[in-house]
mmCIF file of C-alpha atoms in Angstrom:
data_model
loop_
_atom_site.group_PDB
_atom_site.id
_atom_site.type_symbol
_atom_site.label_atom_id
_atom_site.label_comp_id
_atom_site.label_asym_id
_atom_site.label_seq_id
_atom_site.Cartn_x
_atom_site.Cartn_y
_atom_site.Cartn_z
ATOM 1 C CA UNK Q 1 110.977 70.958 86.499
ATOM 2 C CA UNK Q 2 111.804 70.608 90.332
ATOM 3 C CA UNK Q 3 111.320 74.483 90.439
ATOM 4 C CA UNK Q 4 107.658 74.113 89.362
ATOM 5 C CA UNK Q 5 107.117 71.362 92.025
ATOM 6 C CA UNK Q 6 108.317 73.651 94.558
ATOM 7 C CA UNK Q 7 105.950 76.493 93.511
ATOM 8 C CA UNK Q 8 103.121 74.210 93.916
ATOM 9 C CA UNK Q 9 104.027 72.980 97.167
ATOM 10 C CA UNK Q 10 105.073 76.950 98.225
ATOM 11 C CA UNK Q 11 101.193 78.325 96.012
ATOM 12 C CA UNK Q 12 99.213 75.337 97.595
ATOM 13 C CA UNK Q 13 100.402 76.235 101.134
ATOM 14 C CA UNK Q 14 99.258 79.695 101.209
ATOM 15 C CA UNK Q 15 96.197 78.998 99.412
ATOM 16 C CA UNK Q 16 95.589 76.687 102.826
ATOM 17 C CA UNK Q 17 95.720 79.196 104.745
ATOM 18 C CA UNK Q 18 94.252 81.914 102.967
ATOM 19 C CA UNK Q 19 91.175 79.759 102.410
ATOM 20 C CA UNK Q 20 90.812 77.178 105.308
ATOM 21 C CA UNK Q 21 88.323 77.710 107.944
ATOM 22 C CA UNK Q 22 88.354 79.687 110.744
ATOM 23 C CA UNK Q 23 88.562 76.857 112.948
ATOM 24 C CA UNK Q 24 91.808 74.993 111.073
ATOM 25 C CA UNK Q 25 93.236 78.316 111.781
ATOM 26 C CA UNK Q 26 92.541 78.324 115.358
ATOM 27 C CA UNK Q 27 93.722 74.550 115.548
ATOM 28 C CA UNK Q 28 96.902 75.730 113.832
ATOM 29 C CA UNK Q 29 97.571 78.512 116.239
ATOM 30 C CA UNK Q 30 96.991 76.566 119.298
ATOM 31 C CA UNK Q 31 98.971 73.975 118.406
ATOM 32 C CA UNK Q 32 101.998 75.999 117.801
ATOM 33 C CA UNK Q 33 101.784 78.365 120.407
ATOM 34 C CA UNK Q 34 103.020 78.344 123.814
ATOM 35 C CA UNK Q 35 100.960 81.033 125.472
ATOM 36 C CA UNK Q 36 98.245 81.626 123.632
ATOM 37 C CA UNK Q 37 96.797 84.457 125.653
ATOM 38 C CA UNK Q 38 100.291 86.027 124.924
ATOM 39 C CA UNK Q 39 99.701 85.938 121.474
ATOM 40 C CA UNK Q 40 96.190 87.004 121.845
ATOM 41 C CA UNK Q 41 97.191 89.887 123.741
ATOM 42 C CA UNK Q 42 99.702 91.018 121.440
ATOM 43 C CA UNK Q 43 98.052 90.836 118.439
ATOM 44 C CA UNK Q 44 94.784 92.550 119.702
ATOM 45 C CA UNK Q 45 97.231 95.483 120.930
ATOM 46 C CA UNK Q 46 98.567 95.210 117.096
ATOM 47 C CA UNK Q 47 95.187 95.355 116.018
ATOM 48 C CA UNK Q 48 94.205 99.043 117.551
ATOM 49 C CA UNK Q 49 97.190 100.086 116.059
ATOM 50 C CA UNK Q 50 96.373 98.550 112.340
ATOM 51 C CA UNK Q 51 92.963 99.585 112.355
ATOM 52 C CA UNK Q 52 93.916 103.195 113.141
ATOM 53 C CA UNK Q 53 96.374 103.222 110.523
ATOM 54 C CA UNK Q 54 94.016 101.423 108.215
ATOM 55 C CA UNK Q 55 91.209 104.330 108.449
ATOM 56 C CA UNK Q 56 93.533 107.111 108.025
ATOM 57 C CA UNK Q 57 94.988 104.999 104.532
ATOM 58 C CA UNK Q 58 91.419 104.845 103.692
ATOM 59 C CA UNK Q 59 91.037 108.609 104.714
ATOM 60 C CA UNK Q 60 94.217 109.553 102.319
ATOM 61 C CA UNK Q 61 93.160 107.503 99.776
ATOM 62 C CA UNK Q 62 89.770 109.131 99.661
ATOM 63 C CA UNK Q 63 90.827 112.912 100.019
ATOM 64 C CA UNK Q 64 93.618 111.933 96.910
ATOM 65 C CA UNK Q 65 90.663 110.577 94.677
ATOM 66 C CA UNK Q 66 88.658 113.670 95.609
ATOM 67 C CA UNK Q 67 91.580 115.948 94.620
ATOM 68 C CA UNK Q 68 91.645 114.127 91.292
ATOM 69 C CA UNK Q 69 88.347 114.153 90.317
ATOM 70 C CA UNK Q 70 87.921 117.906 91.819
ATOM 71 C CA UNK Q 71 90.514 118.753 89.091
ATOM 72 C CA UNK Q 72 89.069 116.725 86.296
ATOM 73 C CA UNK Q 73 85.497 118.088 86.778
ATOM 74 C CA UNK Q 74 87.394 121.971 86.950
ATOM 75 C CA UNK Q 75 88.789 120.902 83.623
ATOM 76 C CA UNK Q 76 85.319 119.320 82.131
ATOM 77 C CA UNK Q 77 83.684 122.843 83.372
ATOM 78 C CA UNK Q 78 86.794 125.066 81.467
ATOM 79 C CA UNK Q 79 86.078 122.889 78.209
ATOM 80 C CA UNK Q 80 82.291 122.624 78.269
ATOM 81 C CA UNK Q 81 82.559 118.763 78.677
ATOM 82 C CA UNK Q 82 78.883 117.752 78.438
ATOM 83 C CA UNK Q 83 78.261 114.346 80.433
ATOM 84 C CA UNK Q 84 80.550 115.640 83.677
ATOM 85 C CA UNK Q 85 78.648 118.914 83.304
ATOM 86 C CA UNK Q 86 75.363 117.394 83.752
ATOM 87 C CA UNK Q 87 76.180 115.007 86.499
ATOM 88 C CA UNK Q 88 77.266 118.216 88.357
ATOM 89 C CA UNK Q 89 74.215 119.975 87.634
ATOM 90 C CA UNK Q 90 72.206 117.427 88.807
ATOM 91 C CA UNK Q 91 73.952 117.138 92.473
ATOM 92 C CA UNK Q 92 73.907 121.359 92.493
ATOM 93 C CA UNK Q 93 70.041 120.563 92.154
ATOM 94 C CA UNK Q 94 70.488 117.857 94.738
ATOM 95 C CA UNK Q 95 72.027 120.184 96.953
ATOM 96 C CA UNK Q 96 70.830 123.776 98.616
ATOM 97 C CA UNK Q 97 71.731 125.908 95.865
ATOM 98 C CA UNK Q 98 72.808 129.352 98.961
ATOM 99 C CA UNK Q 99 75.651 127.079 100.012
ATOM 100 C CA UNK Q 100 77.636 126.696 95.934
ATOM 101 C CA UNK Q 101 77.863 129.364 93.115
ATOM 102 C CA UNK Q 102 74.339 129.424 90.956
ATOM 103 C CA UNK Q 103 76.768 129.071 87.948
ATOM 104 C CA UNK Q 104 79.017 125.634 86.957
ATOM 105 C CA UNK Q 105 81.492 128.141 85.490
ATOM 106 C CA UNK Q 106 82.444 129.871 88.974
ATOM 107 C CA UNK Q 107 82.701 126.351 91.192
ATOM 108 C CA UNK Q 108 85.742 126.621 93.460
ATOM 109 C CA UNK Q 109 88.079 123.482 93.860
ATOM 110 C CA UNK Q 110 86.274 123.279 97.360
ATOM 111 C CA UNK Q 111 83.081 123.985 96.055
ATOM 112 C CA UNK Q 112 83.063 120.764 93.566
ATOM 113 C CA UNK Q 113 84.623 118.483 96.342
ATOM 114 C CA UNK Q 114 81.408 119.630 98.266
ATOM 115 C CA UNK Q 115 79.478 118.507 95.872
ATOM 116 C CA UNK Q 116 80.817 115.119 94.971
ATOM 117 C CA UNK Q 117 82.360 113.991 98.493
ATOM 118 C CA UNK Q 118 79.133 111.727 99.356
ATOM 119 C CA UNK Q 119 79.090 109.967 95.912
ATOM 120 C CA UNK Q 120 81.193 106.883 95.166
ATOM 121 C CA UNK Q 121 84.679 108.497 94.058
ATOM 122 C CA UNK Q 122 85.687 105.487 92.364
ATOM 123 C CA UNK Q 123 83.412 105.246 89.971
ATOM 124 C CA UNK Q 124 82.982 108.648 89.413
ATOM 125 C CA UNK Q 125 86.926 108.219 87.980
ATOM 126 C CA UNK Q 126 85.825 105.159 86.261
ATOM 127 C CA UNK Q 127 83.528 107.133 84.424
ATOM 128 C CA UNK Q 128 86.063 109.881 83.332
ATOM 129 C CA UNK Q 129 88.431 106.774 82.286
ATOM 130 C CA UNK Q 130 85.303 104.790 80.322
ATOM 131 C CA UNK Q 131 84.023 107.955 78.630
ATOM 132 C CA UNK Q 132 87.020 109.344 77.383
ATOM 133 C CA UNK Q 133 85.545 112.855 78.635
ATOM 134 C CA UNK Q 134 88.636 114.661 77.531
ATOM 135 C CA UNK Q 135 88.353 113.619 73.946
ATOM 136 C CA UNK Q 136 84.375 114.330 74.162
ATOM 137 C CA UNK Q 137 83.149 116.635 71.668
ATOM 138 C CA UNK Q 138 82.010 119.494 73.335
ATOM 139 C CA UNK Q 139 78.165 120.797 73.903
ATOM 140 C CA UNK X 1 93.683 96.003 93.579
ATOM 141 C CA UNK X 2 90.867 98.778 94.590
ATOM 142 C CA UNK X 3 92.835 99.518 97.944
ATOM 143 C CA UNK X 4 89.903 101.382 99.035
ATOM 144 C CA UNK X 5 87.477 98.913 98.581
ATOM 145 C CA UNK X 6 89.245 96.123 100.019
ATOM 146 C CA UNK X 7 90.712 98.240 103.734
ATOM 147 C CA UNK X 8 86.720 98.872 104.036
ATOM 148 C CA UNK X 9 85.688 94.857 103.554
ATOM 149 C CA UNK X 10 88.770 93.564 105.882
ATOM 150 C CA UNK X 11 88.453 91.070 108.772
ATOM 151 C CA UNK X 12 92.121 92.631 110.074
ATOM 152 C CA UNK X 13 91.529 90.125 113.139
ATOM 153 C CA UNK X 14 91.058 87.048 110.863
ATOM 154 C CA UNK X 15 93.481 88.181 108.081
ATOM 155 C CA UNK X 16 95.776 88.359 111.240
ATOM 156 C CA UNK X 17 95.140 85.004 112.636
ATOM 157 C CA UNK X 18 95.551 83.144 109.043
ATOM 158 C CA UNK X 19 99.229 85.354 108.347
ATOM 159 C CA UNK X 20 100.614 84.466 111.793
ATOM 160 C CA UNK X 21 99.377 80.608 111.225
ATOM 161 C CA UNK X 22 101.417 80.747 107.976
ATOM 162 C CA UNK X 23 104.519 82.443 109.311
ATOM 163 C CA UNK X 24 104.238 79.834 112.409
ATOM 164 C CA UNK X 25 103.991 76.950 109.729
ATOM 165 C CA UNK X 26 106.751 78.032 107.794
ATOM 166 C CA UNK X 27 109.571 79.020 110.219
ATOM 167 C CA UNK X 28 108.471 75.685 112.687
ATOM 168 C CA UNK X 29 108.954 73.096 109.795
ATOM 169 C CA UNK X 30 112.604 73.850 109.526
ATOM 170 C CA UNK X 31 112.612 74.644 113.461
ATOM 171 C CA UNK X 32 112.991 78.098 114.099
ATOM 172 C CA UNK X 33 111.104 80.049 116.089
ATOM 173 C CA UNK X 34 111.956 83.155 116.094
ATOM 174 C CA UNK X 35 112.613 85.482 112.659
ATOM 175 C CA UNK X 36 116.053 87.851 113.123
ATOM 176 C CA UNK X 37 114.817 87.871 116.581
ATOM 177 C CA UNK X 38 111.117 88.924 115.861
ATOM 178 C CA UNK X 39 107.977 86.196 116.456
ATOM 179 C CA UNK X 40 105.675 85.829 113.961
ATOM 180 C CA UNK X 41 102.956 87.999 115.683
ATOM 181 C CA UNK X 42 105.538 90.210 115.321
ATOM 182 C CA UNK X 43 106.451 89.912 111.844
ATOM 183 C CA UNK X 44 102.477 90.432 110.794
ATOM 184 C CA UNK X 45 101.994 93.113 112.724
ATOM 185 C CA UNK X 46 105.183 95.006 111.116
ATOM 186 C CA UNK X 47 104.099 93.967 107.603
ATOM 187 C CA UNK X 48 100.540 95.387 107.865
ATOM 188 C CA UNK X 49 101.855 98.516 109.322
ATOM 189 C CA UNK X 50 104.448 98.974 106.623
ATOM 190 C CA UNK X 51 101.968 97.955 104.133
ATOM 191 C CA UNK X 52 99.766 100.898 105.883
ATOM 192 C CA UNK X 53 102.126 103.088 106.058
ATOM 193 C CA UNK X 54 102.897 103.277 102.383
ATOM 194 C CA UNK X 55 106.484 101.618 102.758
ATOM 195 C CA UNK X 56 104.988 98.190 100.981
ATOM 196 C CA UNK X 57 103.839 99.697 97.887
ATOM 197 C CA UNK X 58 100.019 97.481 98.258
ATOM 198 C CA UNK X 59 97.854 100.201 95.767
ATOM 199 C CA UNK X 60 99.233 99.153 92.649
ATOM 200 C CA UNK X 61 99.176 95.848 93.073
ATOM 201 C CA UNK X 62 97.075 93.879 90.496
ATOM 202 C CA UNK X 63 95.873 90.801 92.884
ATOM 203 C CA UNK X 64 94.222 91.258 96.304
ATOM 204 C CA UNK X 65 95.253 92.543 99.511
ATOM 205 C CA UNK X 66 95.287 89.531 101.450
ATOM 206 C CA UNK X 67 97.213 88.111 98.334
ATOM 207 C CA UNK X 68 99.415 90.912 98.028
ATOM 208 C CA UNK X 69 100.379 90.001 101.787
ATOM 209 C CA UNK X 70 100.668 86.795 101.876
ATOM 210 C CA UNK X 71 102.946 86.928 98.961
ATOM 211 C CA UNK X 72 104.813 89.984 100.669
ATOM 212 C CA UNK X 73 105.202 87.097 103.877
ATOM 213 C CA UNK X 74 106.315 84.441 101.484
ATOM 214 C CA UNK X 75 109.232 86.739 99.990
ATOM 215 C CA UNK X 76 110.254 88.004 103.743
ATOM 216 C CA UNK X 77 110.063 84.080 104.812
ATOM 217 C CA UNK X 78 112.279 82.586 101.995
ATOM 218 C CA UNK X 79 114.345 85.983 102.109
ATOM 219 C CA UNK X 80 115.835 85.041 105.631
ATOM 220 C CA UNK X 81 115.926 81.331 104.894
ATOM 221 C CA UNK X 82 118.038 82.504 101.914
ATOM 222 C CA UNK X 83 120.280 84.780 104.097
ATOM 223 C CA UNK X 84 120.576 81.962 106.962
ATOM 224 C CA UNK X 85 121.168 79.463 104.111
ATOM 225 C CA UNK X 86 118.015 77.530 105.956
ATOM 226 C CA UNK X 87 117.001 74.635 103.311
ATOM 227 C CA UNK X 88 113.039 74.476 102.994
ATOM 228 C CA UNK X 89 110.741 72.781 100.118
ATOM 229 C CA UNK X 90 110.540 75.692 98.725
ATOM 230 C CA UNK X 91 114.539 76.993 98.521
ATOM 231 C CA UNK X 92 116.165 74.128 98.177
ATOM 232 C CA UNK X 93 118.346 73.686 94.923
ATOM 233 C CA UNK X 94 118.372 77.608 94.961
ATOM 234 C CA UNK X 95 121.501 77.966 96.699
ATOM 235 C CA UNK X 96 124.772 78.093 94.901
ATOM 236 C CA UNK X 97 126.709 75.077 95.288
ATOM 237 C CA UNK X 98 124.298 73.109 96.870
ATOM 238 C CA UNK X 99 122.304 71.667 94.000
ATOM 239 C CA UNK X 100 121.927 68.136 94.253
ATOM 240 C CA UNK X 101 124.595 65.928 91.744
ATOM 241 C CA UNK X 102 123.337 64.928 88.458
ATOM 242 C CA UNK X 103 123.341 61.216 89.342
ATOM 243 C CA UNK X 104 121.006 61.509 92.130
ATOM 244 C CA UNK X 105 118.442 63.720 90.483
ATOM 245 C CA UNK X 106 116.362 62.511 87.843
ATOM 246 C CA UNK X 107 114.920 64.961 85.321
ATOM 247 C CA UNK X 108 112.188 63.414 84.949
ATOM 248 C CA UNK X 109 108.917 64.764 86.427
ATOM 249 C CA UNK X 110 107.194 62.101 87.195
ATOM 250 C CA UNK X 111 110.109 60.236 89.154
ATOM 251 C CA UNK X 112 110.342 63.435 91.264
ATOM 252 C CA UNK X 113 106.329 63.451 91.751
ATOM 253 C CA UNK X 114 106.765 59.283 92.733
ATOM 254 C CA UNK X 115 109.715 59.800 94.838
ATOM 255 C CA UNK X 116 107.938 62.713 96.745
ATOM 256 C CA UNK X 117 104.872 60.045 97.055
ATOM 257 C CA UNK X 118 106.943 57.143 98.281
ATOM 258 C CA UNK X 119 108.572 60.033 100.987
ATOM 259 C CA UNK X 120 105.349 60.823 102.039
ATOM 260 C CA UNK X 121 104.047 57.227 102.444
ATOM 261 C CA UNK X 122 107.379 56.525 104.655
ATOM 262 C CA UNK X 123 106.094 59.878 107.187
ATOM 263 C CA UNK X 124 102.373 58.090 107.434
ATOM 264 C CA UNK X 125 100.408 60.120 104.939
ATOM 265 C CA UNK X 126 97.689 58.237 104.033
ATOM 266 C CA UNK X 127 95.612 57.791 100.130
ATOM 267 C CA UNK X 128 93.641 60.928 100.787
ATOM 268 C CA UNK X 129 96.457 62.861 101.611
ATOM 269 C CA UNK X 130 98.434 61.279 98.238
ATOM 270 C CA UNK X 131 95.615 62.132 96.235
ATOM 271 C CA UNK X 132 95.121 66.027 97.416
ATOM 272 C CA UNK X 133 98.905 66.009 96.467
ATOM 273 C CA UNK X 134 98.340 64.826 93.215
ATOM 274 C CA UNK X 135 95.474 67.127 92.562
ATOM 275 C CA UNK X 136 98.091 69.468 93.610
ATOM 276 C CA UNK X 137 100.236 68.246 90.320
ATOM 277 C CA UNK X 138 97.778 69.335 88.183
ATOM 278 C CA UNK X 139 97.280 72.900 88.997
ATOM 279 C CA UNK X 140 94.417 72.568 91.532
ATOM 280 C CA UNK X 141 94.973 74.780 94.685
ATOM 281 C CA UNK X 142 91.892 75.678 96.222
ATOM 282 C CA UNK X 143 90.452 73.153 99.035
ATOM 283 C CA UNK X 144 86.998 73.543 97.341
ATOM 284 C CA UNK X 145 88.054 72.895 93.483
ATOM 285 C CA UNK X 146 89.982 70.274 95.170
ATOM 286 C CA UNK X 147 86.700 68.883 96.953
ATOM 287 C CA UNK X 148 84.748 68.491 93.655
ATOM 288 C CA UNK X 149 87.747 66.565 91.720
ATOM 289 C CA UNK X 150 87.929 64.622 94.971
ATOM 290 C CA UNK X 151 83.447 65.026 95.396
ATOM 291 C CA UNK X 152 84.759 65.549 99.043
ATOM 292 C CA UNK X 153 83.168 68.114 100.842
ATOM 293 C CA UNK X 154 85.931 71.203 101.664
ATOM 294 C CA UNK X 155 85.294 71.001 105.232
ATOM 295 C CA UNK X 156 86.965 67.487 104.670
ATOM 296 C CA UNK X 157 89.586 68.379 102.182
ATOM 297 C CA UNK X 158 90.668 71.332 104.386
ATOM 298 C CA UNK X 159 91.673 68.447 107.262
ATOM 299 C CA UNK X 160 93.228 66.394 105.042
ATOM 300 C CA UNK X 161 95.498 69.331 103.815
ATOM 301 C CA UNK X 162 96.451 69.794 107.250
ATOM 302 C CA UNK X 163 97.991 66.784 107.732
ATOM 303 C CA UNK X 164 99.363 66.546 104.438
ATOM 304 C CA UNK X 165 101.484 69.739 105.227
ATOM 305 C CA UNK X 166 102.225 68.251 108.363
ATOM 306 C CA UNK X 167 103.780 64.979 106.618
ATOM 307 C CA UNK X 168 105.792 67.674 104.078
ATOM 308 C CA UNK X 169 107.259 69.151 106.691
ATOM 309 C CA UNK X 170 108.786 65.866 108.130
ATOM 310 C CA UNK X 171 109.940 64.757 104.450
ATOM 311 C CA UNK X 172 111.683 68.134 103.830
ATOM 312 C CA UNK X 173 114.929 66.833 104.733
ATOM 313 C CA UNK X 174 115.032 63.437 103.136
ATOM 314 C CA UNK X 175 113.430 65.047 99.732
ATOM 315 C CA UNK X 176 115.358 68.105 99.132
ATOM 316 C CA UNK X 177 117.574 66.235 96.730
ATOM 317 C CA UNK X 178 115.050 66.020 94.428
ATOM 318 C CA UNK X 179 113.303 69.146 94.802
#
């Protein structure tokens, strides 16, 4: 019993300051901090840092979800999966046919992640996931 | 939690700002100011960068990234409070040895909830800042869901929170039998 008033207390505290507004926040900080140009500078310096290490997370994460789905169309292609089949013949119309293979069959790894790397990755996967594409009968 | 999606729709500054004001909240009401040696600027900016770095696993989280922090925070917080057997709201009664006696603590919910009102009365919390507390009690986190059972507006509730947490911190000592 006492431990579920002391989750409340702990769940209701961060919701504060998750949620409260910006100026609370800034109240909250100034109150509590000695030099606040101190802590100004040294989170702003923390800041270049994060942000540079948050666009090259978002620049992994991207080139790992094109990977995935470059190897899950490859498959769809080797087993004549229709729905994936036509979404890539649709961007290979999109795109100027010199620069790819005319045919599905011979698109390279690189070739597919070409194709797909401007479209939204994630729900290109939630596709595969939602239309079971490996069970699909084929064309 | 689409990691993704939610590094792209970050306010890094803000999320910043409202992780250092917890850190500063938590490690001041028990009077400590500085975290195995670290400030609390400090101790955000190491999280994020671990959680950037892939050392905090945040990608297969299932709630969202400024959740996922928060809660990572929370657990490094009540970690060194455990380690420098700090008492807090929050860890009291989970040391060994140190539970309160049977004959002071009631079992009963509802004396705990009126003894914890009564301590809060005693600091100078006033009925607003009572009945936030007791919204509390019944499940009722956010400022704004607050608001409506209270038909305050959250701008309002969001002040009287402030000093509500202010008054907890001042009864921490005098309640942590019974918490």
């Amino acid at each position: 019993m006492s431990e579920k008033i002391r989750n409340i207390i702990g769940d209701a505290e961060i919701q504060f300051f998750k949620d409260a507004d910006p100026e609370s926040i800034q109240e909250i900080l100034n109150e509590s901090t000695t030099d606040m140009a101190e802590y100004c500078r040294k989170r702003d310096d923390a800041l270049v840092k994060i942000k540079f290490l948050a666009n090259a997370a978002l620049k992994r994460e991207r080139d790992a979800k094109l990977l995935q789905l470059a190897s899950q169309y490859r498959e769809a292609i080797e087993k004549n999966i229709n729905k994936p089949l036509q979404f890539l013949r649709s961007l290979l119309g999109q795109k100027a046919p010199a620069a790819f293979n005319n045919s599905l069959e011979k698109l390279s790894q690189e070739e597919i992640i070409e194709l797909i790397k401007d479209q939204n990755l994630v729900n290109l996967l939630d596709q595969f996931d939602q239309d079971g594409t490996h069970n699909e009968s084929k064309i | 939690m689409d990691f993704t999606k939610e590094l792209e729709m970050v306010d890094f500054q803000d999320l910043f700002d409202r992780l250092t004001a917890y850190a500063v909240s938590r490690l001041h009401s028990v009077n400590i100011r500085l975290m195995d040696g670290k400030q609390p600027v400090d101790l955000v900016s190491d999280l994020l960068t671990k959680v950037l770095t892939g050392q905090r696993k945040a990608e297969s989280a299932t709630c969202s990234l400024d959740e996922f922090l928060f809660g990572c925070l929370k657990s490094d917080i009540d970690g060194f409070f455990r380690k420098e057997k700090i008492q807090w709201l929050s860890l009291v009664g989970d040391m060994a040895g140190e539970s309160p006696s049977q004959d002071r603590v009631s079992s009963d919910l509802e004396a705990k909830k009126k003894f914890i009102f009564n301590q809060l009365q005693s600091v100078g919390a006033d009925e607003d800042e009572i009945k936030v507390f007791s919204i509390w009690m019944e499940g009722i986190y956010k400022p704004k869901n607050v608001g409506i059972e209270l038909e305050r507006p959250a701008a309002e509730i969001y002040r009287i929170q402030r000093r509500l947490h202010k008054h907890l911190q001042k009864i921490h000592e005098s309640a942590k039998a019974y918490l």
